[in-house]
PDB file of C-alpha atoms and ligand atoms in Angstrom:
ATOM      1  CA  UNK H   1      17.947 -68.217 141.427  1.00  0.00           C
ATOM      2  CA  UNK H   2      14.799 -67.627 139.467  1.00  0.00           C
ATOM      3  CA  UNK H   3      12.945 -70.305 141.446  1.00  0.00           C
ATOM      4  CA  UNK H   4      13.738 -68.662 144.772  1.00  0.00           C
ATOM      5  CA  UNK H   5      12.820 -65.265 143.419  1.00  0.00           C
ATOM      6  CA  UNK H   6       9.500 -66.742 142.308  1.00  0.00           C
ATOM      7  CA  UNK H   7       8.890 -68.166 145.730  1.00  0.00           C
ATOM      8  CA  UNK H   8       9.796 -64.835 147.302  1.00  0.00           C
ATOM      9  CA  UNK H   9       7.271 -63.072 145.108  1.00  0.00           C
ATOM     10  CA  UNK H  10       4.655 -65.630 146.037  1.00  0.00           C
ATOM     11  CA  UNK H  11       5.384 -65.159 149.721  1.00  0.00           C
ATOM     12  CA  UNK H  12       5.087 -61.377 149.372  1.00  0.00           C
ATOM     13  CA  UNK H  13       1.854 -61.829 147.463  1.00  0.00           C
ATOM     14  CA  UNK H  14       0.582 -64.162 150.167  1.00  0.00           C
ATOM     15  CA  UNK H  15       1.408 -61.605 152.844  1.00  0.00           C
ATOM     16  CA  UNK H  16      -0.425 -58.923 150.905  1.00  0.00           C
ATOM     17  CA  UNK H  17      -3.481 -61.172 150.669  1.00  0.00           C
ATOM     18  CA  UNK H  18      -3.286 -61.791 154.398  1.00  0.00           C
ATOM     19  CA  UNK H  19      -3.151 -58.083 155.024  1.00  0.00           C
ATOM     20  CA  UNK H  20      -6.093 -57.407 152.764  1.00  0.00           C
ATOM     21  CA  UNK H  21      -8.162 -60.131 154.384  1.00  0.00           C
ATOM     22  CA  UNK H  22      -7.161 -58.879 157.802  1.00  0.00           C
ATOM     23  CA  UNK H  23      -8.098 -55.313 156.879  1.00  0.00           C
ATOM     24  CA  UNK H  24     -11.449 -56.504 155.587  1.00  0.00           C
ATOM     25  CA  UNK H  25     -12.248 -58.487 158.696  1.00  0.00           C
ATOM     26  CA  UNK H  26     -11.278 -55.497 160.820  1.00  0.00           C
ATOM     27  CA  UNK H  27     -13.559 -53.261 158.787  1.00  0.00           C
ATOM     28  CA  UNK H  28     -16.381 -55.767 159.101  1.00  0.00           C
ATOM     29  CA  UNK H  29     -15.965 -55.867 162.868  1.00  0.00           C
ATOM     30  CA  UNK H  30     -15.953 -52.052 162.972  1.00  0.00           C
ATOM     31  CA  UNK H  31     -19.194 -51.953 161.028  1.00  0.00           C
ATOM     32  CA  UNK H  32     -20.771 -54.516 163.340  1.00  0.00           C
ATOM     33  CA  UNK H  33     -19.868 -52.299 166.293  1.00  0.00           C
ATOM     34  CA  UNK H  34     -21.098 -49.213 164.422  1.00  0.00           C
ATOM     35  CA  UNK H  35     -24.561 -50.732 163.971  1.00  0.00           C
ATOM     36  CA  UNK H  36     -24.738 -51.913 167.574  1.00  0.00           C
ATOM     37  CA  UNK H  37     -23.405 -48.662 169.070  1.00  0.00           C
ATOM     38  CA  UNK H  38     -25.355 -46.242 166.938  1.00  0.00           C
ATOM     39  CA  UNK H  39     -22.453 -44.694 165.042  1.00  0.00           C
ATOM     40  CA  UNK H  40     -24.777 -44.590 162.060  1.00  0.00           C
ATOM     41  CA  UNK H  41     -26.954 -41.599 161.332  1.00  0.00           C
ATOM     42  CA  UNK H  42     -29.669 -41.046 158.782  1.00  0.00           C
ATOM     43  CA  UNK H  43     -29.614 -37.839 156.766  1.00  0.00           C
ATOM     44  CA  UNK H  44     -32.592 -36.663 154.735  1.00  0.00           C
ATOM     45  CA  UNK H  45     -32.693 -35.000 151.343  1.00  0.00           C
ATOM     46  CA  UNK H  46     -35.965 -33.257 150.460  1.00  0.00           C
ATOM     47  CA  UNK H  47     -37.851 -33.990 147.261  1.00  0.00           C
ATOM     48  CA  UNK H  48     -39.710 -31.085 145.658  1.00  0.00           C
ATOM     49  CA  UNK H  49     -42.566 -30.448 143.275  1.00  0.00           C
ATOM     50  CA  UNK H  50     -40.760 -28.756 140.382  1.00  0.00           C
ATOM     51  CA  UNK H  51     -43.531 -26.215 139.694  1.00  0.00           C
ATOM     52  CA  UNK H  52     -44.137 -24.903 143.200  1.00  0.00           C
ATOM     53  CA  UNK H  53     -40.931 -25.948 145.007  1.00  0.00           C
ATOM     54  CA  UNK H  54     -43.090 -27.439 147.694  1.00  0.00           C
ATOM     55  CA  UNK H  55     -41.358 -30.199 149.678  1.00  0.00           C
ATOM     56  CA  UNK H  56     -43.306 -33.431 149.204  1.00  0.00           C
ATOM     57  CA  UNK H  57     -40.991 -35.937 150.817  1.00  0.00           C
ATOM     58  CA  UNK H  58     -37.449 -36.772 151.810  1.00  0.00           C
ATOM     59  CA  UNK H  59     -35.040 -39.604 151.113  1.00  0.00           C
ATOM     60  CA  UNK H  60     -33.249 -41.331 153.980  1.00  0.00           C
ATOM     61  CA  UNK H  61     -29.503 -41.605 153.283  1.00  0.00           C
ATOM     62  CA  UNK H  62     -27.317 -43.398 155.783  1.00  0.00           C
ATOM     63  CA  UNK H  63     -23.966 -42.052 157.069  1.00  0.00           C
ATOM     64  CA  UNK H  64     -21.351 -43.606 159.332  1.00  0.00           C
ATOM     65  CA  UNK H  65     -19.587 -41.471 161.901  1.00  0.00           C
ATOM     66  CA  UNK H  66     -16.414 -43.520 161.984  1.00  0.00           C
ATOM     67  CA  UNK H  67     -14.504 -43.095 165.278  1.00  0.00           C
ATOM     68  CA  UNK H  68     -11.253 -42.123 163.519  1.00  0.00           C
ATOM     69  CA  UNK H  69     -12.139 -41.476 159.859  1.00  0.00           C
ATOM     70  CA  UNK H  70     -14.959 -38.999 160.228  1.00  0.00           C
ATOM     71  CA  UNK H  71     -18.181 -39.223 158.264  1.00  0.00           C
ATOM     72  CA  UNK H  72     -18.259 -42.030 155.708  1.00  0.00           C
ATOM     73  CA  UNK H  73     -20.711 -42.099 152.795  1.00  0.00           C
ATOM     74  CA  UNK H  74     -22.761 -45.194 151.852  1.00  0.00           C
ATOM     75  CA  UNK H  75     -20.543 -46.182 148.928  1.00  0.00           C
ATOM     76  CA  UNK H  76     -17.705 -46.585 151.461  1.00  0.00           C
ATOM     77  CA  UNK H  77     -19.535 -49.191 153.546  1.00  0.00           C
ATOM     78  CA  UNK H  78     -22.781 -50.441 151.957  1.00  0.00           C
ATOM     79  CA  UNK H  79     -20.937 -52.877 149.634  1.00  0.00           C
ATOM     80  CA  UNK H  80     -19.077 -54.279 152.653  1.00  0.00           C
ATOM     81  CA  UNK H  81     -22.331 -54.518 154.603  1.00  0.00           C
ATOM     82  CA  UNK H  82     -23.834 -56.486 151.721  1.00  0.00           C
ATOM     83  CA  UNK H  83     -20.874 -58.874 151.478  1.00  0.00           C
ATOM     84  CA  UNK H  84     -20.761 -59.427 155.229  1.00  0.00           C
ATOM     85  CA  UNK H  85     -24.488 -60.014 155.656  1.00  0.00           C
ATOM     86  CA  UNK H  86     -24.702 -56.848 157.768  1.00  0.00           C
ATOM     87  CA  UNK H  87     -27.023 -55.101 155.346  1.00  0.00           C
ATOM     88  CA  UNK H  88     -29.988 -56.841 156.988  1.00  0.00           C
ATOM     89  CA  UNK H  89     -29.512 -55.328 160.487  1.00  0.00           C
ATOM     90  CA  UNK H  90     -28.258 -52.055 158.959  1.00  0.00           C
ATOM     91  CA  UNK H  91     -31.234 -51.794 156.638  1.00  0.00           C
ATOM     92  CA  UNK H  92     -33.647 -52.629 159.431  1.00  0.00           C
ATOM     93  CA  UNK H  93     -32.135 -49.882 161.574  1.00  0.00           C
ATOM     94  CA  UNK H  94     -32.441 -47.296 158.792  1.00  0.00           C
ATOM     95  CA  UNK H  95     -36.047 -48.324 158.124  1.00  0.00           C
ATOM     96  CA  UNK H  96     -37.022 -47.899 161.766  1.00  0.00           C
ATOM     97  CA  UNK H  97     -35.179 -44.580 162.079  1.00  0.00           C
ATOM     98  CA  UNK H  98     -36.804 -43.228 158.947  1.00  0.00           C
ATOM     99  CA  UNK H  99     -40.322 -44.233 160.016  1.00  0.00           C
ATOM    100  CA  UNK H 100     -39.780 -42.770 163.470  1.00  0.00           C
ATOM    101  CA  UNK H 101     -38.536 -39.476 162.015  1.00  0.00           C
ATOM    102  CA  UNK H 102     -41.306 -39.239 159.437  1.00  0.00           C
ATOM    103  CA  UNK H 103     -43.938 -39.778 162.127  1.00  0.00           C
ATOM    104  CA  UNK H 104     -42.557 -36.705 163.927  1.00  0.00           C
ATOM    105  CA  UNK H 105     -42.519 -34.322 160.943  1.00  0.00           C
ATOM    106  CA  UNK H 106     -44.843 -31.331 161.131  1.00  0.00           C
ATOM    107  CA  UNK H 107     -46.146 -32.135 157.637  1.00  0.00           C
ATOM    108  CA  UNK H 108     -47.553 -35.440 156.474  1.00  0.00           C
ATOM    109  CA  UNK H 109     -45.162 -36.311 153.699  1.00  0.00           C
ATOM    110  CA  UNK H 110     -43.419 -39.407 152.422  1.00  0.00           C
ATOM    111  CA  UNK H 111     -40.113 -40.793 153.595  1.00  0.00           C
ATOM    112  CA  UNK H 112     -38.127 -42.816 151.051  1.00  0.00           C
ATOM    113  CA  UNK H 113     -35.834 -45.615 152.144  1.00  0.00           C
ATOM    114  CA  UNK H 114     -33.313 -47.395 149.917  1.00  0.00           C
ATOM    115  CA  UNK H 115     -33.549 -51.178 149.891  1.00  0.00           C
ATOM    116  CA  UNK H 116     -30.646 -53.445 149.064  1.00  0.00           C
ATOM    117  CA  UNK H 117     -31.568 -56.363 146.753  1.00  0.00           C
ATOM    118  CA  UNK H 118     -30.517 -58.642 149.608  1.00  0.00           C
ATOM    119  CA  UNK H 119     -33.192 -57.137 151.838  1.00  0.00           C
ATOM    120  CA  UNK H 120     -35.750 -57.627 149.115  1.00  0.00           C
ATOM    121  CA  UNK H 121     -35.043 -61.344 149.128  1.00  0.00           C
ATOM    122  CA  UNK H 122     -35.017 -61.624 152.912  1.00  0.00           C
ATOM    123  CA  UNK H 123     -38.029 -63.463 154.346  1.00  0.00           C
ATOM    124  CA  UNK H 124     -38.294 -61.160 157.328  1.00  0.00           C
ATOM    125  CA  UNK H 125     -38.543 -57.949 155.310  1.00  0.00           C
ATOM    126  CA  UNK H 126     -42.317 -57.814 155.140  1.00  0.00           C
ATOM    127  CA  UNK H 127     -42.694 -58.254 158.907  1.00  0.00           C
ATOM    128  CA  UNK H 128     -40.023 -55.617 159.518  1.00  0.00           C
ATOM    129  CA  UNK H 129     -41.815 -53.092 157.325  1.00  0.00           C
ATOM    130  CA  UNK H 130     -45.154 -53.799 158.986  1.00  0.00           C
ATOM    131  CA  UNK H 131     -43.545 -53.499 162.414  1.00  0.00           C
ATOM    132  CA  UNK H 132     -41.742 -50.226 161.591  1.00  0.00           C
ATOM    133  CA  UNK H 133     -45.038 -48.722 160.420  1.00  0.00           C
ATOM    134  CA  UNK H 134     -47.049 -50.016 163.366  1.00  0.00           C
ATOM    135  CA  UNK H 135     -44.554 -49.068 166.082  1.00  0.00           C
ATOM    136  CA  UNK H 136     -44.327 -45.530 164.800  1.00  0.00           C
ATOM    137  CA  UNK H 137     -47.958 -45.113 163.854  1.00  0.00           C
ATOM    138  CA  UNK H 138     -46.982 -44.288 160.289  1.00  0.00           C
ATOM    139  CA  UNK H 139     -49.531 -45.068 157.548  1.00  0.00           C
ATOM    140  CA  UNK H 140     -48.119 -47.267 154.781  1.00  0.00           C
ATOM    141  CA  UNK H 141     -48.752 -44.538 152.194  1.00  0.00           C
ATOM    142  CA  UNK H 142     -46.152 -42.351 153.899  1.00  0.00           C
ATOM    143  CA  UNK H 143     -43.356 -44.838 153.335  1.00  0.00           C
ATOM    144  CA  UNK H 144     -41.727 -45.304 149.960  1.00  0.00           C
ATOM    145  CA  UNK H 145     -39.135 -47.982 149.283  1.00  0.00           C
ATOM    146  CA  UNK H 146     -36.541 -47.480 146.562  1.00  0.00           C
ATOM    147  CA  UNK H 147     -35.161 -50.408 144.621  1.00  0.00           C
ATOM    148  CA  UNK H 148     -32.457 -49.843 142.023  1.00  0.00           C
ATOM    149  CA  UNK H 149     -33.209 -50.749 138.466  1.00  0.00           C
ATOM    150  CA  UNK H 150     -30.244 -53.134 138.403  1.00  0.00           C
ATOM    151  CA  UNK H 151     -31.776 -55.074 141.326  1.00  0.00           C
ATOM    152  CA  UNK H 152     -34.684 -55.971 139.060  1.00  0.00           C
ATOM    153  CA  UNK H 153     -32.490 -57.914 136.677  1.00  0.00           C
ATOM    154  CA  UNK H 154     -31.997 -61.000 138.830  1.00  0.00           C
ATOM    155  CA  UNK H 155     -34.602 -63.449 140.065  1.00  0.00           C
ATOM    156  CA  UNK H 156     -37.364 -61.653 138.303  1.00  0.00           C
ATOM    157  CA  UNK H 157     -40.261 -63.708 139.626  1.00  0.00           C
ATOM    158  CA  UNK H 158     -39.306 -63.638 143.301  1.00  0.00           C
ATOM    159  CA  UNK H 159     -38.506 -59.925 143.030  1.00  0.00           C
ATOM    160  CA  UNK H 160     -41.913 -59.290 141.542  1.00  0.00           C
ATOM    161  CA  UNK H 161     -43.582 -61.331 144.309  1.00  0.00           C
ATOM    162  CA  UNK H 162     -41.673 -59.454 147.011  1.00  0.00           C
ATOM    163  CA  UNK H 163     -42.639 -56.090 145.509  1.00  0.00           C
ATOM    164  CA  UNK H 164     -46.300 -57.056 145.304  1.00  0.00           C
ATOM    165  CA  UNK H 165     -46.359 -58.113 148.949  1.00  0.00           C
ATOM    166  CA  UNK H 166     -44.791 -54.797 149.994  1.00  0.00           C
ATOM    167  CA  UNK H 167     -47.270 -52.947 147.859  1.00  0.00           C
ATOM    168  CA  UNK H 168     -50.118 -54.757 149.626  1.00  0.00           C
ATOM    169  CA  UNK H 169     -49.093 -52.933 152.837  1.00  0.00           C
ATOM    170  CA  UNK H 170     -49.991 -49.668 151.104  1.00  0.00           C
ATOM    171  CA  UNK H 171     -46.297 -48.746 150.862  1.00  0.00           C
ATOM    172  CA  UNK H 172     -45.165 -46.899 147.731  1.00  0.00           C
ATOM    173  CA  UNK H 173     -42.415 -48.233 145.499  1.00  0.00           C
ATOM    174  CA  UNK H 174     -39.817 -46.368 143.473  1.00  0.00           C
ATOM    175  CA  UNK H 175     -37.390 -47.661 140.884  1.00  0.00           C
ATOM    176  CA  UNK H 176     -34.097 -45.937 141.654  1.00  0.00           C
ATOM    177  CA  UNK H 177     -31.180 -45.002 139.368  1.00  0.00           C
ATOM    178  CA  UNK H 178     -33.460 -45.524 136.417  1.00  0.00           C
ATOM    179  CA  UNK H 179     -31.770 -45.623 133.032  1.00  0.00           C
ATOM    180  CA  UNK H 180     -28.588 -47.273 134.283  1.00  0.00           C
ATOM    181  CA  UNK H 181     -29.727 -50.849 134.839  1.00  0.00           C
ATOM    182  CA  UNK H 182     -30.698 -51.927 131.325  1.00  0.00           C
ATOM    183  CA  UNK H 183     -33.838 -53.590 132.647  1.00  0.00           C
ATOM    184  CA  UNK H 184     -36.321 -54.641 130.068  1.00  0.00           C
ATOM    185  CA  UNK H 185     -39.028 -52.076 129.583  1.00  0.00           C
ATOM    186  CA  UNK H 186     -41.468 -54.913 129.021  1.00  0.00           C
ATOM    187  CA  UNK H 187     -40.825 -56.062 132.586  1.00  0.00           C
ATOM    188  CA  UNK H 188     -41.193 -52.606 134.050  1.00  0.00           C
ATOM    189  CA  UNK H 189     -44.785 -52.648 132.909  1.00  0.00           C
ATOM    190  CA  UNK H 190     -45.514 -55.590 135.227  1.00  0.00           C
ATOM    191  CA  UNK H 191     -43.837 -54.132 138.292  1.00  0.00           C
ATOM    192  CA  UNK H 192     -46.016 -52.234 140.781  1.00  0.00           C
ATOM    193  CA  UNK H 193     -43.927 -49.054 140.880  1.00  0.00           C
ATOM    194  CA  UNK H 194     -45.389 -45.677 141.737  1.00  0.00           C
ATOM    195  CA  UNK H 195     -42.315 -43.625 140.905  1.00  0.00           C
ATOM    196  CA  UNK H 196     -39.378 -43.661 138.519  1.00  0.00           C
ATOM    197  CA  UNK H 197     -36.245 -41.892 139.744  1.00  0.00           C
ATOM    198  CA  UNK H 198     -34.079 -40.766 136.846  1.00  0.00           C
ATOM    199  CA  UNK H 199     -30.418 -41.324 137.614  1.00  0.00           C
ATOM    200  CA  UNK H 200     -28.096 -38.414 138.438  1.00  0.00           C
ATOM    201  CA  UNK H 201     -25.792 -39.271 135.558  1.00  0.00           C
ATOM    202  CA  UNK H 202     -28.368 -38.340 132.891  1.00  0.00           C
ATOM    203  CA  UNK H 203     -29.503 -35.211 134.669  1.00  0.00           C
ATOM    204  CA  UNK H 204     -25.876 -34.077 134.931  1.00  0.00           C
ATOM    205  CA  UNK H 205     -25.608 -34.089 131.142  1.00  0.00           C
ATOM    206  CA  UNK H 206     -28.825 -32.422 129.991  1.00  0.00           C
ATOM    207  CA  UNK H 207     -27.348 -28.934 129.553  1.00  0.00           C
ATOM    208  CA  UNK H 208     -24.395 -30.029 127.410  1.00  0.00           C
ATOM    209  CA  UNK H 209     -25.483 -33.241 125.778  1.00  0.00           C
ATOM    210  CA  UNK H 210     -28.494 -33.437 123.474  1.00  0.00           C
ATOM    211  CA  UNK H 211     -28.251 -37.226 123.799  1.00  0.00           C
ATOM    212  CA  UNK H 212     -28.609 -37.114 127.580  1.00  0.00           C
ATOM    213  CA  UNK H 213     -31.402 -34.610 127.240  1.00  0.00           C
ATOM    214  CA  UNK H 214     -33.208 -36.914 124.795  1.00  0.00           C
ATOM    215  CA  UNK H 215     -32.835 -39.860 127.162  1.00  0.00           C
ATOM    216  CA  UNK H 216     -34.233 -37.849 130.053  1.00  0.00           C
ATOM    217  CA  UNK H 217     -37.178 -36.704 127.954  1.00  0.00           C
ATOM    218  CA  UNK H 218     -37.828 -40.293 126.891  1.00  0.00           C
ATOM    219  CA  UNK H 219     -37.731 -41.480 130.513  1.00  0.00           C
ATOM    220  CA  UNK H 220     -40.188 -38.760 131.550  1.00  0.00           C
ATOM    221  CA  UNK H 221     -42.495 -39.839 128.702  1.00  0.00           C
ATOM    222  CA  UNK H 222     -42.119 -43.481 129.682  1.00  0.00           C
ATOM    223  CA  UNK H 223     -43.084 -42.721 133.270  1.00  0.00           C
ATOM    224  CA  UNK H 224     -46.081 -40.781 132.117  1.00  0.00           C
ATOM    225  CA  UNK H 225     -47.128 -43.566 129.749  1.00  0.00           C
ATOM    226  CA  UNK H 226     -46.887 -46.141 132.527  1.00  0.00           C
ATOM    227  CA  UNK H 227     -48.795 -43.811 134.885  1.00  0.00           C
ATOM    228  CA  UNK H 228     -45.857 -43.515 137.231  1.00  0.00           C
ATOM    229  CA  UNK H 229     -44.608 -40.322 138.818  1.00  0.00           C
ATOM    230  CA  UNK H 230     -41.150 -39.215 137.731  1.00  0.00           C
ATOM    231  CA  UNK H 231     -38.468 -37.723 139.982  1.00  0.00           C
ATOM    232  CA  UNK H 232     -35.238 -36.360 138.548  1.00  0.00           C
ATOM    233  CA  UNK H 233     -32.295 -36.927 140.876  1.00  0.00           C
ATOM    234  CA  UNK H 234     -29.075 -34.961 141.124  1.00  0.00           C
ATOM    235  CA  UNK H 235     -30.428 -31.576 140.018  1.00  0.00           C
ATOM    236  CA  UNK H 236     -27.488 -29.238 140.560  1.00  0.00           C
ATOM    237  CA  UNK H 237     -28.286 -26.096 138.563  1.00  0.00           C
ATOM    238  CA  UNK H 238     -31.121 -23.673 137.911  1.00  0.00           C
ATOM    239  CA  UNK H 239     -30.888 -24.476 134.190  1.00  0.00           C
ATOM    240  CA  UNK H 240     -31.300 -28.223 134.788  1.00  0.00           C
ATOM    241  CA  UNK H 241     -34.320 -27.474 136.947  1.00  0.00           C
ATOM    242  CA  UNK H 242     -35.801 -25.299 134.198  1.00  0.00           C
ATOM    243  CA  UNK H 243     -35.224 -27.868 131.447  1.00  0.00           C
ATOM    244  CA  UNK H 244     -36.691 -30.676 133.540  1.00  0.00           C
ATOM    245  CA  UNK H 245     -39.721 -28.619 134.495  1.00  0.00           C
ATOM    246  CA  UNK H 246     -40.282 -27.667 130.834  1.00  0.00           C
ATOM    247  CA  UNK H 247     -40.013 -31.333 129.860  1.00  0.00           C
ATOM    248  CA  UNK H 248     -42.829 -32.176 132.257  1.00  0.00           C
ATOM    249  CA  UNK H 249     -40.804 -33.713 135.055  1.00  0.00           C
ATOM    250  CA  UNK H 250     -42.977 -32.982 138.062  1.00  0.00           C
ATOM    251  CA  UNK H 251     -40.596 -33.867 140.906  1.00  0.00           C
ATOM    252  CA  UNK H 252     -36.971 -33.007 141.576  1.00  0.00           C
ATOM    253  CA  UNK H 253     -34.266 -33.737 144.097  1.00  0.00           C
ATOM    254  CA  UNK H 254     -30.703 -32.452 144.193  1.00  0.00           C
ATOM    255  CA  UNK H 255     -28.021 -30.199 145.609  1.00  0.00           C
ATOM    256  CA  UNK H 256     -29.478 -27.178 143.794  1.00  0.00           C
ATOM    257  CA  UNK H 257     -32.521 -27.298 146.060  1.00  0.00           C
ATOM    258  CA  UNK H 258     -31.092 -28.986 149.110  1.00  0.00           C
ATOM    259  CA  UNK H 259     -28.259 -31.180 150.372  1.00  0.00           C
ATOM    260  CA  UNK H 260     -28.982 -34.230 152.512  1.00  0.00           C
ATOM    261  CA  UNK H 261     -29.202 -32.965 156.118  1.00  0.00           C
ATOM    262  CA  UNK H 262     -29.496 -34.277 159.672  1.00  0.00           C
ATOM    263  CA  UNK H 263     -33.027 -35.059 160.886  1.00  0.00           C
ATOM    264  CA  UNK H 264     -33.127 -32.047 163.184  1.00  0.00           C
ATOM    265  CA  UNK H 265     -32.281 -29.658 160.369  1.00  0.00           C
ATOM    266  CA  UNK H 266     -35.009 -31.060 158.136  1.00  0.00           C
ATOM    267  CA  UNK H 267     -37.510 -30.721 160.937  1.00  0.00           C
ATOM    268  CA  UNK H 268     -36.581 -27.036 161.317  1.00  0.00           C
ATOM    269  CA  UNK H 269     -36.905 -26.536 157.571  1.00  0.00           C
ATOM    270  CA  UNK H 270     -40.350 -28.130 157.557  1.00  0.00           C
ATOM    271  CA  UNK H 271     -41.481 -26.082 160.529  1.00  0.00           C
ATOM    272  CA  UNK H 272     -40.713 -22.792 158.736  1.00  0.00           C
ATOM    273  CA  UNK H 273     -44.055 -21.072 158.055  1.00  0.00           C
ATOM    274  CA  UNK H 274     -43.420 -20.663 154.296  1.00  0.00           C
ATOM    275  CA  UNK H 275     -42.985 -24.409 153.891  1.00  0.00           C
ATOM    276  CA  UNK H 276     -46.289 -25.306 155.483  1.00  0.00           C
ATOM    277  CA  UNK H 277     -48.867 -25.665 152.797  1.00  0.00           C
TER     278      UNK H 277
HETATM  279  P1  LIG T   1     -29.353 -43.006 145.702  1.00  0.00           P
HETATM  280  O1  LIG T   1     -30.425 -43.746 146.389  1.00  0.00           O
HETATM  281  O2  LIG T   1     -29.458 -42.852 144.239  1.00  0.00           O
HETATM  282  O3  LIG T   1     -29.290 -41.601 146.449  1.00  0.00           O
HETATM  283  C1  LIG T   1     -28.954 -40.399 145.836  1.00  0.00           C
HETATM  284  C2  LIG T   1     -27.506 -40.064 146.025  1.00  0.00           C
HETATM  285  O4  LIG T   1     -27.196 -38.906 145.255  1.00  0.00           O
HETATM  286  C3  LIG T   1     -27.137 -39.696 147.472  1.00  0.00           C
HETATM  287  O5  LIG T   1     -25.782 -40.067 147.668  1.00  0.00           O
HETATM  288  C4  LIG T   1     -27.251 -38.179 147.432  1.00  0.00           C
HETATM  289  O6  LIG T   1     -26.504 -37.538 148.436  1.00  0.00           O
HETATM  290  C5  LIG T   1     -26.689 -37.895 146.079  1.00  0.00           C
HETATM  291  N1  LIG T   1     -27.137 -36.616 145.536  1.00  0.00           N
HETATM  292  C6  LIG T   1     -28.242 -35.928 145.859  1.00  0.00           C
HETATM  293  N2  LIG T   1     -28.334 -34.779 145.134  1.00  0.00           N
HETATM  294  C7  LIG T   1     -27.244 -34.768 144.336  1.00  0.00           C
HETATM  295  C8  LIG T   1     -26.763 -33.835 143.353  1.00  0.00           C
HETATM  296  O7  LIG T   1     -27.353 -32.793 143.073  1.00  0.00           O
HETATM  297  N3  LIG T   1     -25.610 -34.165 142.728  1.00  0.00           N
HETATM  298  C9  LIG T   1     -24.926 -35.304 142.996  1.00  0.00           C
HETATM  299  N4  LIG T   1     -23.791 -35.541 142.344  1.00  0.00           N
HETATM  300  N5  LIG T   1     -25.354 -36.206 143.924  1.00  0.00           N
HETATM  301  C10 LIG T   1     -26.501 -35.926 144.579  1.00  0.00           C
HETATM  302  P2  LIG T   1     -25.308 -40.843 148.976  1.00  0.00           P
HETATM  303  O8  LIG T   1     -26.038 -40.343 150.187  1.00  0.00           O
HETATM  304  O9  LIG T   1     -23.823 -40.856 148.980  1.00  0.00           O
HETATM  305  O10 LIG T   1     -25.840 -42.316 148.708  1.00  0.00           O
HETATM  306  C11 LIG T   1     -25.343 -43.073 147.646  1.00  0.00           C
HETATM  307  C12 LIG T   1     -26.123 -44.329 147.451  1.00  0.00           C
HETATM  308  O11 LIG T   1     -25.992 -45.198 148.572  1.00  0.00           O
HETATM  309  C13 LIG T   1     -27.624 -44.103 147.325  1.00  0.00           C
HETATM  310  O12 LIG T   1     -27.922 -43.690 146.008  1.00  0.00           O
HETATM  311  C14 LIG T   1     -28.161 -45.475 147.668  1.00  0.00           C
HETATM  312  O13 LIG T   1     -28.102 -46.327 146.551  1.00  0.00           O
HETATM  313  C15 LIG T   1     -27.151 -45.950 148.690  1.00  0.00           C
HETATM  314  N6  LIG T   1     -27.732 -45.794 150.051  1.00  0.00           N
HETATM  315  C16 LIG T   1     -27.827 -44.696 150.819  1.00  0.00           C
HETATM  316  N7  LIG T   1     -28.429 -44.959 151.999  1.00  0.00           N
HETATM  317  C17 LIG T   1     -28.728 -46.289 151.959  1.00  0.00           C
HETATM  318  C18 LIG T   1     -29.376 -47.197 152.881  1.00  0.00           C
HETATM  319  O14 LIG T   1     -29.835 -46.839 153.979  1.00  0.00           O
HETATM  320  N8  LIG T   1     -29.486 -48.504 152.478  1.00  0.00           N
HETATM  321  C19 LIG T   1     -29.033 -48.940 151.272  1.00  0.00           C
HETATM  322  N9  LIG T   1     -29.165 -50.240 150.957  1.00  0.00           N
HETATM  323  N10 LIG T   1     -28.434 -48.127 150.396  1.00  0.00           N
HETATM  324  C20 LIG T   1     -28.279 -46.809 150.728  1.00  0.00           C
HETATM  325 MG1  LIG T   2     -32.355 -43.733 146.368  1.00  0.00          MG
HETATM  326 MG1  LIG T   3     -30.614 -42.829 142.688  1.00  0.00          MG
HETATM  327 MG1  LIG T   4     -27.438 -43.860 143.096  1.00  0.00          MG
END
């Protein structure tokens, strides 16, 4: 009977939902344990001056050494962390790690930390930043916080207030994945950003696509006009590096120069005599 078949389908569907929910809760629990038991690790990707190839900073990028699945990348667990409210303890842990590492580098350069929009709207964020700086003896100027352009779209006023309070600690601010969030350029003018980070997706296209190249050039101009520094992300080839440098993009980051690496490896790289300037 059609009715029974329908019910059967519904039951199967219900079971599938149960399984999905169960899987999600299991994953959440795993992540909770991962944060508590230090299965997370922060890798660092250097940022370079495009003219001299001098390293001027590094971005903290979190990884999860999953007990059975190996190393997981942020896109495989950050969304879950955000949904489960775990992004607050996770983000706090990354912030402290990054400040601790940066304080131990042989050169005084900036460490960049990605902030989830949820952290930005968390009341305790400001205290956490101040504490991470104080406990590690890191001056505010050596910390940069990255906020994605899309995060600027919601709750404009409270976002602006949060950014201004962070800025008052001397911390630098970067707008990340710029060009993908459709934020209003009028608003950007009011935000206290020091740096614009041009999204990978545009940089990837500059050799083949005149449109992408035009967008990148316009973003570089925009940054200059707003007196913000501009970093191109996702630089993968020598030709991209050359085009960006010619277009006046002063800072670059990407696989062509360096992959994200464990803290120890970055420290060795920084300690090499040729990199001390
Ligand atoms: P993002 O902040 O835009 O970071 C840059 C991403 O591009 C990193 O991916 C980096 O490994 C990758 N990348 C660097 N150079 C190249 C390149 O030449 N080509 C390509 N195709 N990719 C390149 P990753 O580490 O997988 O991180 C992805 C995103 O996850 C980050 O994007 C950031 O939004 C988020 N994320 C990472 N760590 C954290 C964290 O601690 N907290 C929060 N809230 N988000 C994080
Ligand atoms: Mg970033
Ligand atoms: Mg980015
Ligand atoms: Mg990104």
